[in-house]
mmCIF file of C-alpha atoms and ligand atoms in Angstrom:
data_model
loop_
_atom_site.group_PDB
_atom_site.id
_atom_site.type_symbol
_atom_site.label_atom_id
_atom_site.label_comp_id
_atom_site.label_asym_id
_atom_site.label_seq_id
_atom_site.Cartn_x
_atom_site.Cartn_y
_atom_site.Cartn_z
ATOM 1 C CA MET A 24 -0.047 -0.024 0.003
ATOM 2 C CA PRO A 25 1.480 3.366 -0.888
ATOM 3 C CA SER A 26 1.728 5.914 1.906
ATOM 4 C CA ARG A 27 -1.049 8.331 2.626
ATOM 5 C CA ILE A 28 -0.198 11.976 3.236
ATOM 6 C CA LEU A 29 -2.300 14.689 4.940
ATOM 7 C CA VAL A 30 -1.770 18.321 3.988
ATOM 8 C CA ALA A 31 -3.375 20.312 6.903
ATOM 9 C CA TYR A 32 -3.652 24.147 6.748
ATOM 10 C CA ALA A 33 -5.162 27.258 8.128
ATOM 11 C CA SER A 34 -6.204 30.117 5.917
ATOM 12 C CA ARG A 35 -8.235 33.305 6.171
ATOM 13 C CA GLU A 36 -8.110 34.648 2.680
ATOM 14 C CA GLY A 37 -7.371 31.540 0.676
ATOM 15 C CA SER A 38 -3.762 31.899 -0.309
ATOM 16 C CA THR A 39 -2.430 29.248 2.045
ATOM 17 C CA SER A 40 -5.219 26.948 1.043
ATOM 18 C CA GLY A 41 -3.959 27.297 -2.579
ATOM 19 C CA ILE A 42 -0.416 26.474 -1.544
ATOM 20 C CA ALA A 43 -1.730 23.310 0.381
ATOM 21 C CA GLY A 44 -3.524 22.336 -2.799
ATOM 22 C CA ALA A 45 -0.425 22.750 -4.994
ATOM 23 C CA ILE A 46 1.668 20.618 -2.513
ATOM 24 C CA ALA A 47 -0.984 17.935 -2.531
ATOM 25 C CA ASP A 48 -1.009 17.922 -6.326
ATOM 26 C CA GLU A 49 2.712 17.104 -6.360
ATOM 27 C CA PHE A 50 2.180 14.237 -3.897
ATOM 28 C CA ARG A 51 -0.687 12.859 -6.058
ATOM 29 C CA LYS A 52 1.436 13.081 -9.201
ATOM 30 C CA ALA A 53 4.079 11.057 -7.471
ATOM 31 C CA GLY A 54 1.338 8.427 -6.627
ATOM 32 C CA TYR A 55 0.628 9.129 -2.966
ATOM 33 C CA GLY A 56 -2.908 9.129 -1.700
ATOM 34 C CA THR A 57 -3.221 12.686 -0.387
ATOM 35 C CA ASP A 58 -5.953 14.607 1.579
ATOM 36 C CA VAL A 59 -6.079 18.315 2.078
ATOM 37 C CA LYS A 60 -7.970 19.503 5.159
ATOM 38 C CA GLU A 61 -8.309 22.593 7.312
ATOM 39 C CA ILE A 62 -6.558 22.039 10.590
ATOM 40 C CA GLU A 63 -9.698 22.435 12.606
ATOM 41 C CA SER A 64 -11.491 19.703 10.716
ATOM 42 C CA VAL A 65 -8.802 17.012 11.334
ATOM 43 C CA HIS A 66 -10.133 14.538 13.913
ATOM 44 C CA SER A 67 -7.534 11.765 13.482
ATOM 45 C CA LEU A 68 -4.162 11.135 11.934
ATOM 46 C CA GLU A 69 -4.449 7.364 12.170
ATOM 47 C CA GLU A 70 -4.972 6.684 8.461
ATOM 48 C CA TYR A 71 -1.868 8.872 7.485
ATOM 49 C CA ASP A 72 1.808 7.949 7.168
ATOM 50 C CA ALA A 73 2.980 11.550 6.877
ATOM 51 C CA LEU A 74 1.860 15.120 7.648
ATOM 52 C CA VAL A 75 2.443 18.526 6.017
ATOM 53 C CA ILE A 76 1.146 21.383 8.006
ATOM 54 C CA GLY A 77 0.910 25.092 6.985
ATOM 55 C CA THR A 78 -0.315 28.309 8.347
ATOM 56 C CA PRO A 79 -0.182 32.066 7.403
ATOM 57 C CA VAL A 80 1.067 34.774 9.724
ATOM 58 C CA TYR A 81 -1.201 37.627 10.761
ATOM 59 C CA SER A 82 0.409 40.497 12.811
ATOM 60 C CA GLY A 83 3.393 38.250 13.790
ATOM 61 C CA LYS A 84 1.241 35.292 14.899
ATOM 62 C CA PHE A 85 0.234 32.092 13.283
ATOM 63 C CA LEU A 86 -3.405 31.971 12.235
ATOM 64 C CA GLY A 87 -3.648 28.276 12.859
ATOM 65 C CA ASP A 88 -3.187 26.861 16.371
ATOM 66 C CA ILE A 89 -0.336 24.581 15.388
ATOM 67 C CA ALA A 90 0.789 23.829 19.003
ATOM 68 C CA GLY A 91 -2.897 22.889 19.890
ATOM 69 C CA PHE A 92 -3.000 20.594 16.828
ATOM 70 C CA ALA A 93 0.345 18.925 17.801
ATOM 71 C CA ALA A 94 -0.912 18.469 21.361
ATOM 72 C CA ARG A 95 -4.215 16.984 20.246
ATOM 73 C CA HIS A 96 -2.403 14.520 17.931
ATOM 74 C CA ARG A 97 0.772 14.100 19.955
ATOM 75 C CA ASP A 98 0.703 10.283 20.048
ATOM 76 C CA ARG A 99 0.567 9.990 16.282
ATOM 77 C CA ILE A 100 2.626 13.062 15.361
ATOM 78 C CA ALA A 101 5.690 11.825 17.319
ATOM 79 C CA HIS A 102 5.811 8.717 15.119
ATOM 80 C CA ILE A 103 5.175 9.966 11.520
ATOM 81 C CA PRO A 104 7.308 12.244 9.420
ATOM 82 C CA VAL A 105 6.192 15.855 9.532
ATOM 83 C CA ALA A 106 7.021 18.937 7.352
ATOM 84 C CA GLY A 107 5.734 22.449 7.761
ATOM 85 C CA PHE A 108 5.356 25.815 5.927
ATOM 86 C CA VAL A 109 4.636 29.327 7.012
ATOM 87 C CA VAL A 110 2.997 31.772 4.608
ATOM 88 C CA GLY A 111 3.345 35.578 4.748
ATOM 89 C CA ILE A 112 4.820 38.526 3.084
ATOM 90 C CA ALA A 113 7.977 38.578 5.082
ATOM 91 C CA PRO A 114 9.962 36.733 2.288
ATOM 92 C CA VAL A 115 9.233 39.694 -0.003
ATOM 93 C CA TYR A 116 9.009 42.416 2.597
ATOM 94 C CA PRO A 117 11.372 41.854 5.446
ATOM 95 C CA LYS A 118 9.666 44.621 7.577
ATOM 96 C CA ALA A 119 6.832 42.092 8.102
ATOM 97 C CA GLY A 120 9.070 39.848 10.143
ATOM 98 C CA ASP A 121 12.077 37.556 10.203
ATOM 99 C CA VAL A 122 11.602 34.474 8.077
ATOM 100 C CA HIS A 123 13.929 32.514 10.363
ATOM 101 C CA VAL A 124 12.074 33.501 13.457
ATOM 102 C CA PHE A 125 8.701 32.302 11.838
ATOM 103 C CA THR A 126 10.232 28.961 10.613
ATOM 104 C CA GLY A 127 11.839 28.440 14.091
ATOM 105 C CA LYS A 128 8.498 29.015 15.759
ATOM 106 C CA LEU A 129 6.777 26.467 13.519
ATOM 107 C CA ALA A 130 9.441 23.940 14.277
ATOM 108 C CA SER A 131 8.877 24.404 18.033
ATOM 109 C CA ALA A 132 5.043 24.321 17.566
ATOM 110 C CA VAL A 133 4.956 20.970 15.988
ATOM 111 C CA ALA A 134 6.816 19.346 18.916
ATOM 112 C CA PRO A 135 7.035 16.440 19.848
ATOM 113 C CA ALA A 136 7.402 15.910 16.138
ATOM 114 C CA LYS A 137 10.852 16.717 14.689
ATOM 115 C CA ALA A 138 10.119 18.300 11.313
ATOM 116 C CA VAL A 139 12.166 16.936 8.380
ATOM 117 C CA ALA A 140 11.687 20.264 6.513
ATOM 118 C CA ILE A 141 10.319 23.678 7.418
ATOM 119 C CA THR A 142 10.039 26.638 5.130
ATOM 120 C CA MET A 143 8.285 30.000 4.593
ATOM 121 C CA PHE A 144 6.567 30.819 1.295
ATOM 122 C CA ALA A 145 5.587 34.321 0.139
ATOM 123 C CA GLY A 146 1.810 34.636 0.219
ATOM 124 C CA SER A 147 -0.526 37.217 -1.231
ATOM 125 C CA PHE A 148 -1.600 40.631 0.034
ATOM 126 C CA GLN A 149 -4.518 42.280 -1.678
ATOM 127 C CA SER A 150 -5.598 45.419 0.091
ATOM 128 C CA GLU A 151 -9.043 45.657 -1.679
ATOM 129 C CA GLN A 152 -9.908 42.504 0.247
ATOM 130 C CA GLN A 153 -9.211 44.186 3.585
ATOM 131 C CA GLY A 154 -11.231 46.597 5.695
ATOM 132 C CA PHE A 155 -10.443 50.285 5.934
ATOM 133 C CA LEU A 156 -8.076 49.941 8.910
ATOM 134 C CA VAL A 157 -5.907 47.287 7.317
ATOM 135 C CA ARG A 158 -5.974 49.009 3.911
ATOM 136 C CA SER A 159 -4.753 52.249 5.606
ATOM 137 C CA LEU A 160 -2.182 50.456 7.602
ATOM 138 C CA GLY A 161 -0.961 48.609 4.478
ATOM 139 C CA LYS A 162 -0.512 51.876 2.656
ATOM 140 C CA MET A 163 1.155 53.558 5.564
ATOM 141 C CA MET A 164 3.601 50.660 6.074
ATOM 142 C CA LYS A 165 4.172 50.524 2.233
ATOM 143 C CA ILE A 166 3.320 46.839 2.214
ATOM 144 C CA PRO A 167 3.683 45.594 -1.356
ATOM 145 C CA GLU A 168 0.471 44.508 -2.925
ATOM 146 C CA GLY A 169 0.014 41.352 -5.031
ATOM 147 C CA ASP A 170 0.138 37.589 -5.237
ATOM 148 C CA PHE A 171 3.699 36.645 -4.495
ATOM 149 C CA ARG A 172 3.115 32.907 -4.373
ATOM 150 C CA ASP A 173 6.062 31.191 -6.262
ATOM 151 C CA TRP A 174 4.388 28.096 -7.639
ATOM 152 C CA GLY A 175 7.711 26.749 -8.960
ATOM 153 C CA ALA A 176 9.387 26.895 -5.537
ATOM 154 C CA ILE A 177 6.253 25.531 -3.817
ATOM 155 C CA SER A 178 6.148 22.443 -6.200
ATOM 156 C CA ALA A 179 9.926 21.960 -6.010
ATOM 157 C CA TRP A 180 9.726 21.882 -2.153
ATOM 158 C CA ALA A 181 6.831 19.436 -2.263
ATOM 159 C CA ARG A 182 8.613 17.098 -4.778
ATOM 160 C CA GLU A 183 11.601 16.653 -2.446
ATOM 161 C CA LEU A 184 9.519 15.850 0.663
ATOM 162 C CA PRO A 185 8.676 12.179 0.148
ATOM 163 C CA ALA A 186 12.429 11.308 0.006
ATOM 164 C CA LYS A 187 13.155 13.443 3.127
ATOM 165 C CA MET A 188 10.235 11.745 4.887
ATOM 166 C CA GLY A 189 11.445 8.321 3.939
ATOM 167 C CA ILE A 190 8.052 7.253 2.581
HETATM 168 C C1 LIG B 222 -3.923 42.230 8.745
HETATM 169 C C2 LIG B 222 -2.699 41.488 8.191
HETATM 170 C C3 LIG B 222 -1.598 41.218 8.860
HETATM 171 C C4 LIG B 222 -0.516 40.535 8.423
HETATM 172 N N1 LIG B 222 0.606 40.306 9.067
HETATM 173 C C5 LIG B 222 1.730 39.761 8.645
HETATM 174 C C6 LIG B 222 2.928 39.640 9.326
HETATM 175 O O1 LIG B 222 3.009 40.020 10.499
HETATM 176 N N2 LIG B 222 3.970 39.023 8.739
HETATM 177 C C7 LIG B 222 3.858 38.536 7.431
HETATM 178 O O2 LIG B 222 4.822 38.013 6.931
HETATM 179 N N3 LIG B 222 2.713 38.606 6.736
HETATM 180 C C8 LIG B 222 1.672 39.180 7.234
HETATM 181 N N4 LIG B 222 0.411 39.365 6.539
HETATM 182 C C9 LIG B 222 0.397 38.735 5.206
HETATM 183 C C10 LIG B 222 -0.395 37.428 5.168
HETATM 184 O O3 LIG B 222 0.324 36.382 5.914
HETATM 185 C C11 LIG B 222 -0.548 36.973 3.721
HETATM 186 O O4 LIG B 222 -1.550 37.804 3.236
HETATM 187 C C12 LIG B 222 -1.040 35.542 3.616
HETATM 188 O O5 LIG B 222 -0.955 35.125 2.207
HETATM 189 C C13 LIG B 222 -2.439 35.282 4.068
HETATM 190 O O6 LIG B 222 -2.806 33.971 4.041
HETATM 191 P P1 LIG B 222 -4.245 33.434 3.769
HETATM 192 O O7 LIG B 222 -4.713 34.037 2.425
HETATM 193 O O8 LIG B 222 -4.149 31.960 3.690
HETATM 194 O O9 LIG B 222 -5.154 33.919 4.807
HETATM 195 C C14 LIG B 222 -0.623 40.045 7.060
HETATM 196 C C15 LIG B 222 -1.771 40.182 6.285
HETATM 197 C C16 LIG B 222 -2.854 40.884 6.851
HETATM 198 C C17 LIG B 222 -4.059 41.108 5.980
#
């Protein structure tokens, strides 16, 4: 039986959900049975042999409760390979935070799992989707607008995961 992989994510505006879908597409192309689910809708990891977990950053904090997820599933998460990704604009706009701090926080949050790979992808920031306050703040902070998701980099990262996970 080929291994089954779960890609679990949190997303408010949909850009992280798109990245989770692109990662899952690579796994499926490689022949792995793959599910994509929002973190909060995952009740059990029993049927999965590997986990990829992703969350965007909002105001310096993870949107998804990764530590809570890891605690709920600690028995299983300690025994299957885990990889994680953070999404935000920091990779294209360093004033939004330090990429290494975010990836370090994600690595700690998935404990007791020891992630085989953790990265941060650039997301998307569209100010017309935001309320007045965030729009104004975005302008004031000169946050670049656009969809910065690098589909080539996302697919390349996903393609390397099964070997790193030993599945
Ligand atoms: C109000 C607000 C705050 C944000 N704060 C940060 C931040 O502190 N650091 C960062 O790198 N990106 C930040 N972002 C960018 C989001 O992480 C980015 O838009 C991401 O793609 C959103 O993911 P989602 O579409 O899955 O919700 C912020 C975006 C908004 C709208």
